[in-house]
PDB file of C-alpha atoms in Angstrom:
ATOM      1  CA  MET A   1       5.560 162.810  76.457  1.00 34.00           C
ATOM      2  CA  THR A   2       8.299 165.213  77.171  1.00 41.00           C
ATOM      3  CA  GLN A   3      11.387 163.924  79.314  1.00 43.00           C
ATOM      4  CA  PRO A   4      12.848 166.394  81.787  1.00 46.00           C
ATOM      5  CA  SER A   5      16.327 167.836  81.198  1.00 55.00           C
ATOM      6  CA  ASN A   6      19.112 166.236  83.106  1.00 75.00           C
ATOM      7  CA  ALA A   7      19.208 169.131  85.537  1.00 72.00           C
ATOM      8  CA  ALA A   8      15.241 169.042  86.207  1.00 81.00           C
ATOM      9  CA  ALA A   9      15.561 165.385  86.818  1.00 83.00           C
ATOM     10  CA  VAL A  10      18.521 165.615  89.224  1.00 85.00           C
ATOM     11  CA  GLN A  11      16.594 168.382  91.207  1.00 88.00           C
ATOM     12  CA  THR A  12      13.702 166.087  91.755  1.00 91.00           C
ATOM     13  CA  LEU A  13      16.386 163.989  93.870  1.00 93.00           C
ATOM     14  CA  ILE A  14      17.153 166.808  96.176  1.00 96.00           C
ATOM     15  CA  VAL A  15      15.513 167.757  99.290  1.00 97.00           C
ATOM     16  CA  TYR A  16      16.122 171.271 100.808  1.00 97.00           C
ATOM     17  CA  SER A  17      15.826 171.878 104.659  1.00 97.00           C
ATOM     18  CA  GLU A  18      13.110 174.831 105.140  1.00 96.00           C
ATOM     19  CA  GLU A  19      16.338 176.956 106.226  1.00 97.00           C
ATOM     20  CA  VAL A  20      18.620 176.523 103.059  1.00 98.00           C
ATOM     21  CA  SER A  21      15.391 176.761 100.795  1.00 97.00           C
ATOM     22  CA  GLU A  22      14.699 180.147 102.218  1.00 98.00           C
ATOM     23  CA  ALA A  23      18.224 181.278 102.310  1.00 98.00           C
ATOM     24  CA  LEU A  24      18.663 180.064  98.451  1.00 97.00           C
ATOM     25  CA  ALA A  25      15.577 181.819  97.446  1.00 97.00           C
ATOM     26  CA  SER A  26      16.625 185.305  99.246  1.00 96.00           C
ATOM     27  CA  ALA A  27      20.227 184.957  98.240  1.00 96.00           C
ATOM     28  CA  LYS A  28      21.512 184.696 101.623  1.00 97.00           C
ATOM     29  CA  PRO A  29      25.034 183.303 101.943  1.00 98.00           C
ATOM     30  CA  VAL A  30      24.970 179.535 102.478  1.00 98.00           C
ATOM     31  CA  VAL A  31      28.006 177.313 103.339  1.00 98.00           C
ATOM     32  CA  ALA A  32      27.980 173.625 102.588  1.00 98.00           C
ATOM     33  CA  LEU A  33      29.359 171.010 104.978  1.00 98.00           C
ATOM     34  CA  GLU A  34      30.047 167.322 104.428  1.00 97.00           C
ATOM     35  CA  SER A  35      28.603 164.480 106.820  1.00 96.00           C
ATOM     36  CA  THR A  36      31.516 161.800 106.922  1.00 92.00           C
ATOM     37  CA  ILE A  37      32.713 163.831 110.004  1.00 89.00           C
ATOM     38  CA  ILE A  38      29.340 162.745 111.530  1.00 92.00           C
ATOM     39  CA  THR A  39      29.368 159.147 110.426  1.00 92.00           C
ATOM     40  CA  HIS A  40      33.004 158.261 110.102  1.00 86.00           C
ATOM     41  CA  GLY A  41      34.769 160.699 112.152  1.00 77.00           C
ATOM     42  CA  MET A  42      33.868 160.327 115.855  1.00 80.00           C
ATOM     43  CA  PRO A  43      31.408 158.417 118.096  1.00 81.00           C
ATOM     44  CA  PHE A  44      27.905 159.392 119.121  1.00 87.00           C
ATOM     45  CA  PRO A  45      26.822 161.662 120.777  1.00 89.00           C
ATOM     46  CA  ARG A  46      29.869 164.011 120.280  1.00 89.00           C
ATOM     47  CA  ASN A  47      29.470 163.419 116.205  1.00 91.00           C
ATOM     48  CA  VAL A  48      26.096 165.179 116.279  1.00 93.00           C
ATOM     49  CA  GLU A  49      27.300 167.623 119.172  1.00 94.00           C
ATOM     50  CA  THR A  50      30.057 168.582 116.789  1.00 94.00           C
ATOM     51  CA  ALA A  51      27.881 169.018 113.783  1.00 96.00           C
ATOM     52  CA  ARG A  52      25.557 171.152 115.854  1.00 96.00           C
ATOM     53  CA  GLN A  53      28.257 173.543 116.959  1.00 97.00           C
ATOM     54  CA  VAL A  54      29.952 173.715 113.477  1.00 98.00           C
ATOM     55  CA  GLU A  55      26.383 174.685 111.992  1.00 98.00           C
ATOM     56  CA  ALA A  56      25.989 177.248 114.997  1.00 98.00           C
ATOM     57  CA  ASP A  57      29.425 178.657 114.071  1.00 98.00           C
ATOM     58  CA  ILE A  58      28.296 179.266 110.600  1.00 98.00           C
ATOM     59  CA  ARG A  59      25.026 180.977 111.645  1.00 98.00           C
ATOM     60  CA  ALA A  60      26.977 183.225 114.202  1.00 98.00           C
ATOM     61  CA  GLU A  61      28.833 184.380 111.094  1.00 98.00           C
ATOM     62  CA  GLY A  62      25.410 185.484 109.330  1.00 97.00           C
ATOM     63  CA  ALA A  63      25.237 182.442 106.941  1.00 98.00           C
ATOM     64  CA  VAL A  64      23.246 179.315 106.566  1.00 98.00           C
ATOM     65  CA  PRO A  65      24.625 175.816 107.153  1.00 98.00           C
ATOM     66  CA  ALA A  66      23.958 173.108 104.528  1.00 98.00           C
ATOM     67  CA  THR A  67      24.884 169.866 105.907  1.00 98.00           C
ATOM     68  CA  ILE A  68      24.697 167.271 102.862  1.00 98.00           C
ATOM     69  CA  ALA A  69      23.980 163.599 103.201  1.00 98.00           C
ATOM     70  CA  ILE A  70      22.032 161.024 101.512  1.00 98.00           C
ATOM     71  CA  MET A  71      18.903 159.515 103.174  1.00 96.00           C
ATOM     72  CA  ASP A  72      16.057 157.558 102.054  1.00 95.00           C
ATOM     73  CA  GLY A  73      16.999 157.740  98.414  1.00 96.00           C
ATOM     74  CA  LYS A  74      17.123 161.476  98.169  1.00 97.00           C
ATOM     75  CA  LEU A  75      20.296 163.784  98.276  1.00 97.00           C
ATOM     76  CA  HIS A  76      19.477 166.295 101.298  1.00 98.00           C
ATOM     77  CA  VAL A  77      21.065 169.543 101.409  1.00 98.00           C
ATOM     78  CA  GLY A  78      20.439 170.974 104.838  1.00 98.00           C
ATOM     79  CA  LEU A  79      19.657 168.464 107.786  1.00 97.00           C
ATOM     80  CA  SER A  80      16.865 169.077 110.328  1.00 94.00           C
ATOM     81  CA  ASP A  81      17.670 168.373 114.207  1.00 93.00           C
ATOM     82  CA  ALA A  82      16.047 165.135 113.591  1.00 94.00           C
ATOM     83  CA  ASP A  83      17.620 164.244 110.481  1.00 95.00           C
ATOM     84  CA  LEU A  84      21.021 164.781 112.025  1.00 95.00           C
ATOM     85  CA  ASP A  85      20.179 162.585 114.968  1.00 94.00           C
ATOM     86  CA  ARG A  86      19.007 159.805 112.487  1.00 95.00           C
ATOM     87  CA  LEU A  87      22.072 160.243 110.463  1.00 95.00           C
ATOM     88  CA  ALA A  88      24.473 160.196 113.764  1.00 93.00           C
ATOM     89  CA  GLN A  89      23.146 156.953 115.005  1.00 93.00           C
ATOM     90  CA  ALA A  90      22.577 155.167 111.722  1.00 93.00           C
ATOM     91  CA  GLU A  91      24.635 151.971 111.044  1.00 91.00           C
ATOM     92  CA  ASP A  92      26.328 150.672 107.833  1.00 91.00           C
ATOM     93  CA  VAL A  93      26.154 154.310 106.301  1.00 95.00           C
ATOM     94  CA  MET A  94      28.089 154.088 103.004  1.00 95.00           C
ATOM     95  CA  LYS A  95      30.981 156.582 102.700  1.00 93.00           C
ATOM     96  CA  CYS A  96      30.162 158.413  99.294  1.00 95.00           C
ATOM     97  CA  SER A  97      32.428 159.866  96.921  1.00 94.00           C
ATOM     98  CA  ARG A  98      31.702 160.657  93.165  1.00 94.00           C
ATOM     99  CA  ALA A  99      31.695 156.849  92.319  1.00 94.00           C
ATOM    100  CA  ASP A 100      29.125 156.080  95.231  1.00 96.00           C
ATOM    101  CA  MET A 101      26.559 158.670  95.216  1.00 95.00           C
ATOM    102  CA  THR A 102      24.140 157.171  92.478  1.00 95.00           C
ATOM    103  CA  PHE A 103      24.601 153.950  94.280  1.00 97.00           C
ATOM    104  CA  ALA A 104      23.191 155.071  97.580  1.00 97.00           C
ATOM    105  CA  LEU A 105      20.419 156.980  96.049  1.00 96.00           C
ATOM    106  CA  ALA A 106      19.405 154.072  93.822  1.00 96.00           C
ATOM    107  CA  THR A 107      19.424 151.554  96.834  1.00 96.00           C
ATOM    108  CA  GLY A 108      17.988 153.504  99.477  1.00 95.00           C
ATOM    109  CA  ARG A 109      21.311 153.282 101.467  1.00 96.00           C
ATOM    110  CA  PHE A 110      22.293 156.260 104.012  1.00 97.00           C
ATOM    111  CA  GLY A 111      25.166 157.907 102.312  1.00 97.00           C
ATOM    112  CA  ALA A 112      27.594 160.356 104.291  1.00 97.00           C
ATOM    113  CA  THR A 113      29.201 162.597 101.729  1.00 97.00           C
ATOM    114  CA  THR A 114      33.212 163.055 101.511  1.00 95.00           C
ATOM    115  CA  VAL A 115      34.993 166.152 100.142  1.00 96.00           C
ATOM    116  CA  ALA A 116      33.987 165.192  96.378  1.00 97.00           C
ATOM    117  CA  ALA A 117      30.416 164.382  96.831  1.00 97.00           C
ATOM    118  CA  THR A 118      29.937 167.386  99.000  1.00 98.00           C
ATOM    119  CA  MET A 119      31.148 169.349  96.041  1.00 98.00           C
ATOM    120  CA  MET A 120      28.906 167.917  93.532  1.00 96.00           C
ATOM    121  CA  ALA A 121      25.810 168.237  95.611  1.00 97.00           C
ATOM    122  CA  ALA A 122      26.679 171.765  96.645  1.00 97.00           C
ATOM    123  CA  HIS A 123      27.105 172.704  93.118  1.00 96.00           C
ATOM    124  CA  LEU A 124      23.782 171.017  92.031  1.00 95.00           C
ATOM    125  CA  ALA A 125      22.259 173.174  94.907  1.00 96.00           C
ATOM    126  CA  GLY A 126      23.828 176.635  93.806  1.00 96.00           C
ATOM    127  CA  VAL A 127      25.956 176.700  96.860  1.00 98.00           C
ATOM    128  CA  LYS A 128      29.519 178.269  96.113  1.00 98.00           C
ATOM    129  CA  VAL A 129      31.456 177.735  99.366  1.00 98.00           C
ATOM    130  CA  PHE A 130      32.111 174.682 101.270  1.00 98.00           C
ATOM    131  CA  ALA A 131      33.830 173.877 104.697  1.00 98.00           C
ATOM    132  CA  THR A 132      35.390 170.959 105.632  1.00 97.00           C
ATOM    133  CA  GLY A 133      38.514 169.400 107.787  1.00 95.00           C
ATOM    134  CA  GLY A 134      41.074 168.700 105.311  1.00 94.00           C
ATOM    135  CA  ILE A 135      40.834 167.123 101.783  1.00 96.00           C
ATOM    136  CA  GLY A 136      42.014 164.071 100.448  1.00 93.00           C
ATOM    137  CA  GLY A 137      44.715 163.833  97.912  1.00 95.00           C
ATOM    138  CA  VAL A 138      47.955 161.560  97.032  1.00 95.00           C
ATOM    139  CA  HIS A 139      48.569 158.809  99.570  1.00 88.00           C
ATOM    140  CA  LYS A 140      51.991 157.881 100.565  1.00 86.00           C
ATOM    141  CA  GLY A 141      53.315 155.084  98.073  1.00 85.00           C
ATOM    142  CA  ALA A 142      51.051 156.061  95.423  1.00 87.00           C
ATOM    143  CA  GLU A 143      53.437 155.455  93.048  1.00 87.00           C
ATOM    144  CA  GLU A 144      52.912 151.806  93.356  1.00 84.00           C
ATOM    145  CA  THR A 145      49.358 151.801  94.859  1.00 82.00           C
ATOM    146  CA  PHE A 146      47.855 154.409  92.560  1.00 89.00           C
ATOM    147  CA  ASP A 147      45.883 155.714  95.412  1.00 88.00           C
ATOM    148  CA  VAL A 148      44.857 159.004  94.830  1.00 93.00           C
ATOM    149  CA  SER A 149      41.530 160.626  96.160  1.00 93.00           C
ATOM    150  CA  ALA A 150      38.754 161.539  93.961  1.00 95.00           C
ATOM    151  CA  ASP A 151      38.756 165.060  95.727  1.00 96.00           C
ATOM    152  CA  LEU A 152      41.392 166.139  93.367  1.00 97.00           C
ATOM    153  CA  ASP A 153      39.561 165.685  90.132  1.00 97.00           C
ATOM    154  CA  GLU A 154      36.442 167.094  91.648  1.00 97.00           C
ATOM    155  CA  LEU A 155      38.345 170.369  92.816  1.00 98.00           C
ATOM    156  CA  ALA A 156      39.537 170.513  88.984  1.00 97.00           C
ATOM    157  CA  ARG A 157      36.036 170.188  87.424  1.00 96.00           C
ATOM    158  CA  THR A 158      33.643 171.418  89.816  1.00 97.00           C
ATOM    159  CA  PRO A 159      33.229 175.133  90.769  1.00 97.00           C
ATOM    160  CA  VAL A 160      33.000 175.343  94.475  1.00 98.00           C
ATOM    161  CA  CYS A 161      35.182 177.125  96.973  1.00 98.00           C
ATOM    162  CA  VAL A 162      36.739 174.582  99.348  1.00 98.00           C
ATOM    163  CA  VAL A 163      37.769 175.833 102.692  1.00 98.00           C
ATOM    164  CA  SER A 164      40.009 173.464 104.763  1.00 98.00           C
ATOM    165  CA  ALA A 165      42.983 173.088 106.828  1.00 97.00           C
ATOM    166  CA  GLY A 166      44.904 171.778 103.841  1.00 94.00           C
ATOM    167  CA  ALA A 167      45.230 168.102 102.864  1.00 94.00           C
ATOM    168  CA  LYS A 168      45.151 165.567 105.702  1.00 89.00           C
ATOM    169  CA  ALA A 169      48.648 165.251 106.873  1.00 90.00           C
ATOM    170  CA  LEU A 170      48.606 161.564 106.673  1.00 89.00           C
ATOM    171  CA  LEU A 171      49.127 162.258 102.797  1.00 92.00           C
ATOM    172  CA  ASP A 172      51.998 163.063 100.474  1.00 94.00           C
ATOM    173  CA  ILE A 173      51.530 166.662 100.659  1.00 95.00           C
ATOM    174  CA  PRO A 174      54.114 167.633  98.161  1.00 96.00           C
ATOM    175  CA  LYS A 175      52.628 165.211  95.498  1.00 97.00           C
ATOM    176  CA  THR A 176      49.115 166.304  96.436  1.00 97.00           C
ATOM    177  CA  LEU A 177      50.190 169.995  95.812  1.00 97.00           C
ATOM    178  CA  GLU A 178      51.812 168.894  92.316  1.00 97.00           C
ATOM    179  CA  VAL A 179      48.692 167.338  91.114  1.00 97.00           C
ATOM    180  CA  LEU A 180      46.251 170.390  92.150  1.00 98.00           C
ATOM    181  CA  GLU A 181      48.870 172.434  90.160  1.00 97.00           C
ATOM    182  CA  THR A 182      48.665 170.145  86.997  1.00 97.00           C
ATOM    183  CA  LYS A 183      45.080 170.136  87.127  1.00 97.00           C
ATOM    184  CA  GLY A 184      44.804 174.010  87.505  1.00 97.00           C
ATOM    185  CA  VAL A 185      43.183 174.377  91.307  1.00 98.00           C
ATOM    186  CA  PRO A 186      44.453 177.419  93.097  1.00 98.00           C
ATOM    187  CA  VAL A 187      45.693 176.884  96.363  1.00 98.00           C
ATOM    188  CA  ILE A 188      45.442 179.940  98.635  1.00 98.00           C
ATOM    189  CA  ALA A 189      46.726 180.027 102.249  1.00 98.00           C
ATOM    190  CA  TYR A 190      44.848 182.060 104.235  1.00 98.00           C
ATOM    191  CA  GLY A 191      47.004 184.564 106.543  1.00 97.00           C
ATOM    192  CA  THR A 192      50.229 182.794 105.927  1.00 97.00           C
ATOM    193  CA  GLU A 193      52.732 181.922 103.305  1.00 96.00           C
ATOM    194  CA  GLU A 194      53.293 178.396 104.547  1.00 96.00           C
ATOM    195  CA  LEU A 195      51.214 175.517 103.470  1.00 96.00           C
ATOM    196  CA  PRO A 196      49.313 174.169 106.680  1.00 97.00           C
ATOM    197  CA  ALA A 197      49.274 170.484 107.423  1.00 95.00           C
ATOM    198  CA  PHE A 198      46.038 169.860 108.920  1.00 94.00           C
ATOM    199  CA  TRP A 199      46.685 169.172 112.750  1.00 95.00           C
ATOM    200  CA  SER A 200      49.650 171.376 112.289  1.00 97.00           C
ATOM    201  CA  ARG A 201      50.043 175.123 111.244  1.00 96.00           C
ATOM    202  CA  ASN A 202      53.278 174.374 109.282  1.00 95.00           C
ATOM    203  CA  SER A 203      54.143 171.776 106.446  1.00 95.00           C
ATOM    204  CA  GLY A 204      57.541 173.033 105.476  1.00 94.00           C
ATOM    205  CA  LEU A 205      55.921 174.069 101.931  1.00 96.00           C
ATOM    206  CA  VAL A 206      55.775 177.262 100.623  1.00 96.00           C
ATOM    207  CA  ALA A 207      52.033 178.060  99.469  1.00 96.00           C
ATOM    208  CA  PRO A 208      51.325 178.697  95.925  1.00 96.00           C
ATOM    209  CA  TYR A 209      49.268 181.756  96.810  1.00 97.00           C
ATOM    210  CA  SER A 210      48.626 183.706 100.047  1.00 98.00           C
ATOM    211  CA  LEU A 211      45.492 185.906 100.785  1.00 98.00           C
ATOM    212  CA  ASN A 212      44.662 187.675 104.211  1.00 98.00           C
ATOM    213  CA  SER A 213      40.859 188.568 104.138  1.00 98.00           C
ATOM    214  CA  ALA A 214      37.565 186.892 103.105  1.00 98.00           C
ATOM    215  CA  SER A 215      36.822 189.986 100.951  1.00 97.00           C
ATOM    216  CA  GLU A 216      39.877 189.197  98.948  1.00 98.00           C
ATOM    217  CA  ILE A 217      39.075 185.607  98.394  1.00 98.00           C
ATOM    218  CA  GLY A 218      35.443 186.580  97.476  1.00 98.00           C
ATOM    219  CA  GLN A 219      37.031 188.785  94.879  1.00 97.00           C
ATOM    220  CA  LEU A 220      39.024 185.837  93.358  1.00 97.00           C
ATOM    221  CA  LEU A 221      36.093 183.697  93.453  1.00 97.00           C
ATOM    222  CA  ASN A 222      34.118 186.421  91.691  1.00 96.00           C
ATOM    223  CA  MET A 223      36.700 186.926  88.992  1.00 96.00           C
ATOM    224  CA  ARG A 224      37.153 182.878  88.531  1.00 95.00           C
ATOM    225  CA  ALA A 225      33.313 182.722  87.898  1.00 94.00           C
ATOM    226  CA  LYS A 226      33.530 184.774  84.789  1.00 94.00           C
ATOM    227  CA  PHE A 227      35.308 181.660  83.117  1.00 92.00           C
ATOM    228  CA  THR A 228      32.589 178.978  82.950  1.00 86.00           C
ATOM    229  CA  ASP A 229      35.187 176.200  82.525  1.00 87.00           C
ATOM    230  CA  HIS A 230      37.228 176.764  85.408  1.00 92.00           C
ATOM    231  CA  GLY A 231      36.872 174.592  88.299  1.00 95.00           C
ATOM    232  CA  GLY A 232      37.207 174.690  92.496  1.00 97.00           C
ATOM    233  CA  VAL A 233      39.463 176.952  94.368  1.00 98.00           C
ATOM    234  CA  LEU A 234      41.052 175.474  97.661  1.00 98.00           C
ATOM    235  CA  ILE A 235      41.495 177.673 100.627  1.00 98.00           C
ATOM    236  CA  ALA A 236      44.027 176.200 103.284  1.00 98.00           C
ATOM    237  CA  ASN A 237      43.402 177.751 106.555  1.00 98.00           C
ATOM    238  CA  PRO A 238      45.669 176.985 109.556  1.00 98.00           C
ATOM    239  CA  VAL A 239      44.323 175.611 112.633  1.00 97.00           C
ATOM    240  CA  PRO A 240      44.090 178.106 115.575  1.00 97.00           C
ATOM    241  CA  GLU A 241      47.850 178.035 116.871  1.00 96.00           C
ATOM    242  CA  ALA A 242      46.240 176.987 120.655  1.00 97.00           C
ATOM    243  CA  ASP A 243      44.753 174.164 119.106  1.00 97.00           C
ATOM    244  CA  GLU A 244      47.656 172.550 116.841  1.00 97.00           C
ATOM    245  CA  ILE A 245      49.612 169.311 117.474  1.00 96.00           C
ATOM    246  CA  PRO A 246      53.089 170.717 116.209  1.00 95.00           C
ATOM    247  CA  ARG A 247      54.217 169.138 113.097  1.00 94.00           C
ATOM    248  CA  ASP A 248      57.390 167.479 114.468  1.00 94.00           C
ATOM    249  CA  GLU A 249      55.471 165.559 117.119  1.00 95.00           C
ATOM    250  CA  MET A 250      52.454 164.807 114.709  1.00 95.00           C
ATOM    251  CA  SER A 251      54.931 163.290 112.046  1.00 94.00           C
ATOM    252  CA  GLY A 252      55.752 160.492 114.590  1.00 95.00           C
ATOM    253  CA  TYR A 253      52.116 159.572 115.199  1.00 95.00           C
ATOM    254  CA  ILE A 254      51.288 159.646 111.460  1.00 93.00           C
ATOM    255  CA  ASP A 255      54.431 157.331 110.693  1.00 93.00           C
ATOM    256  CA  ALA A 256      53.110 154.734 113.393  1.00 95.00           C
ATOM    257  CA  ALA A 257      49.793 154.822 112.091  1.00 93.00           C
ATOM    258  CA  ILE A 258      50.569 154.348 108.509  1.00 90.00           C
ATOM    259  CA  LYS A 259      52.808 151.300 109.280  1.00 92.00           C
ATOM    260  CA  LYS A 260      49.943 149.702 111.298  1.00 94.00           C
ATOM    261  CA  ALA A 261      47.722 150.370 108.284  1.00 91.00           C
ATOM    262  CA  GLU A 262      50.482 148.456 106.082  1.00 90.00           C
ATOM    263  CA  ARG A 263      50.846 145.378 108.418  1.00 93.00           C
ATOM    264  CA  GLU A 264      47.004 144.916 108.398  1.00 92.00           C
ATOM    265  CA  LYS A 265      46.907 145.323 104.991  1.00 89.00           C
ATOM    266  CA  ILE A 266      44.178 148.116 104.877  1.00 88.00           C
ATOM    267  CA  ARG A 267      43.651 149.316 101.252  1.00 81.00           C
ATOM    268  CA  GLY A 268      41.663 151.992  99.360  1.00 76.00           C
ATOM    269  CA  LYS A 269      38.883 154.350 101.077  1.00 72.00           C
ATOM    270  CA  ASP A 270      39.702 152.186 104.123  1.00 81.00           C
ATOM    271  CA  VAL A 271      42.992 153.691 104.443  1.00 83.00           C
ATOM    272  CA  THR A 272      42.060 157.136 106.016  1.00 80.00           C
ATOM    273  CA  PRO A 273      39.506 156.309 108.587  1.00 82.00           C
ATOM    274  CA  PHE A 274      41.567 153.496 109.815  1.00 89.00           C
ATOM    275  CA  VAL A 275      44.868 155.921 110.061  1.00 88.00           C
ATOM    276  CA  LEU A 276      42.753 158.257 111.905  1.00 86.00           C
ATOM    277  CA  GLY A 277      41.454 156.120 114.642  1.00 89.00           C
ATOM    278  CA  ALA A 278      44.967 154.652 115.119  1.00 93.00           C
ATOM    279  CA  ILE A 279      46.159 158.353 115.369  1.00 94.00           C
ATOM    280  CA  LEU A 280      43.277 158.914 117.620  1.00 92.00           C
ATOM    281  CA  GLU A 281      44.640 156.298 119.958  1.00 94.00           C
ATOM    282  CA  LEU A 282      48.305 157.425 119.812  1.00 95.00           C
ATOM    283  CA  THR A 283      47.235 160.876 120.849  1.00 95.00           C
ATOM    284  CA  ASP A 284      45.164 160.022 123.446  1.00 95.00           C
ATOM    285  CA  GLY A 285      42.371 161.746 121.898  1.00 92.00           C
ATOM    286  CA  ARG A 286      44.078 165.108 120.910  1.00 95.00           C
ATOM    287  CA  SER A 287      43.980 164.694 117.541  1.00 94.00           C
ATOM    288  CA  LEU A 288      40.286 164.771 117.409  1.00 92.00           C
ATOM    289  CA  ASP A 289      40.121 167.898 119.558  1.00 94.00           C
ATOM    290  CA  THR A 290      42.258 169.370 117.229  1.00 96.00           C
ATOM    291  CA  ASN A 291      40.233 167.939 114.070  1.00 93.00           C
ATOM    292  CA  ILE A 292      37.033 169.967 115.670  1.00 95.00           C
ATOM    293  CA  ALA A 293      38.790 173.098 116.399  1.00 97.00           C
ATOM    294  CA  LEU A 294      39.977 173.279 112.707  1.00 97.00           C
ATOM    295  CA  VAL A 295      36.647 172.309 111.215  1.00 97.00           C
ATOM    296  CA  ARG A 296      34.928 175.118 113.408  1.00 98.00           C
ATOM    297  CA  ASN A 297      37.853 177.660 112.151  1.00 98.00           C
ATOM    298  CA  ASN A 298      37.078 176.595 108.631  1.00 98.00           C
ATOM    299  CA  ALA A 299      33.285 176.991 109.133  1.00 98.00           C
ATOM    300  CA  ARG A 300      33.555 180.492 110.501  1.00 98.00           C
ATOM    301  CA  LEU A 301      36.095 181.327 107.446  1.00 98.00           C
ATOM    302  CA  ALA A 302      33.740 179.937 105.049  1.00 98.00           C
ATOM    303  CA  ALA A 303      30.857 181.947 106.229  1.00 98.00           C
ATOM    304  CA  LYS A 304      32.654 184.964 105.957  1.00 98.00           C
ATOM    305  CA  ILE A 305      33.804 184.226 102.312  1.00 98.00           C
ATOM    306  CA  ALA A 306      30.216 183.292 101.380  1.00 98.00           C
ATOM    307  CA  ALA A 307      28.949 186.636 102.888  1.00 97.00           C
ATOM    308  CA  SER A 308      31.468 188.436 100.726  1.00 97.00           C
ATOM    309  CA  LEU A 309      30.401 187.129  97.301  1.00 95.00           C
ATOM    310  CA  GLY A 310      27.293 189.390  97.606  1.00 74.00           C
TER     311      GLY A 310
END
């Protein structure tokens, strides 16, 4: 009996929503979305309300949203309203990066995809653009802990355009930028020459490159696609000015949250959600409002980029 190819075998694990399936079949622009913001980013029902708003933002720009998650032993590319509700209210959901995806699939656990896992799934599904909040990167103190996000390796290997507000500002952004350069990942600031810092529009770092329109980004992606051994591209899109928390103010909250994590001996993949939760308390909820604003802003830009690819 002939065994299916790896590609064919993997496709049997993917469940496409009707909307996404129709969009891919007719070559309509599609934007991938991660699911950790739903399960690990905010409480119910605000998580599902935000997820639906982000999907609506993408549709308003003429593209189709494909929220990605692992449910019932399948990799879902695009979630129905019922699926969104199930995921948003599920307990003990795995936070899945590259190392965790197959474990969740094999055991039937619910899994929310991080940047790395969402890139993997998007590439398998033929989706070229992905909108998120901020990527993971090199954690502060990584010279001792070796705590570096798998997102950076995924950007180096997987040809998906990731639209974010830069790396999460609780990270060591200069070291994150250095690692991305070493791995050959183009970092493009959108509409600015300075790299944004997630909640803040400014990081104090000059961006390696800058482009000012979705069509220019689309041209870059089409050119890069001609080289089959190239990986992803990171678009750093500043949070709207009206929604930002200024860098000087934000740095105090971040330092306090990181020190709290150190005191409580938080390690590994638990660091980011713990620190984000501490920052939420310190800012009296402002950080979450900013987070939602920047995700929506990234989704709108991602939809325009996807449409520009032709």
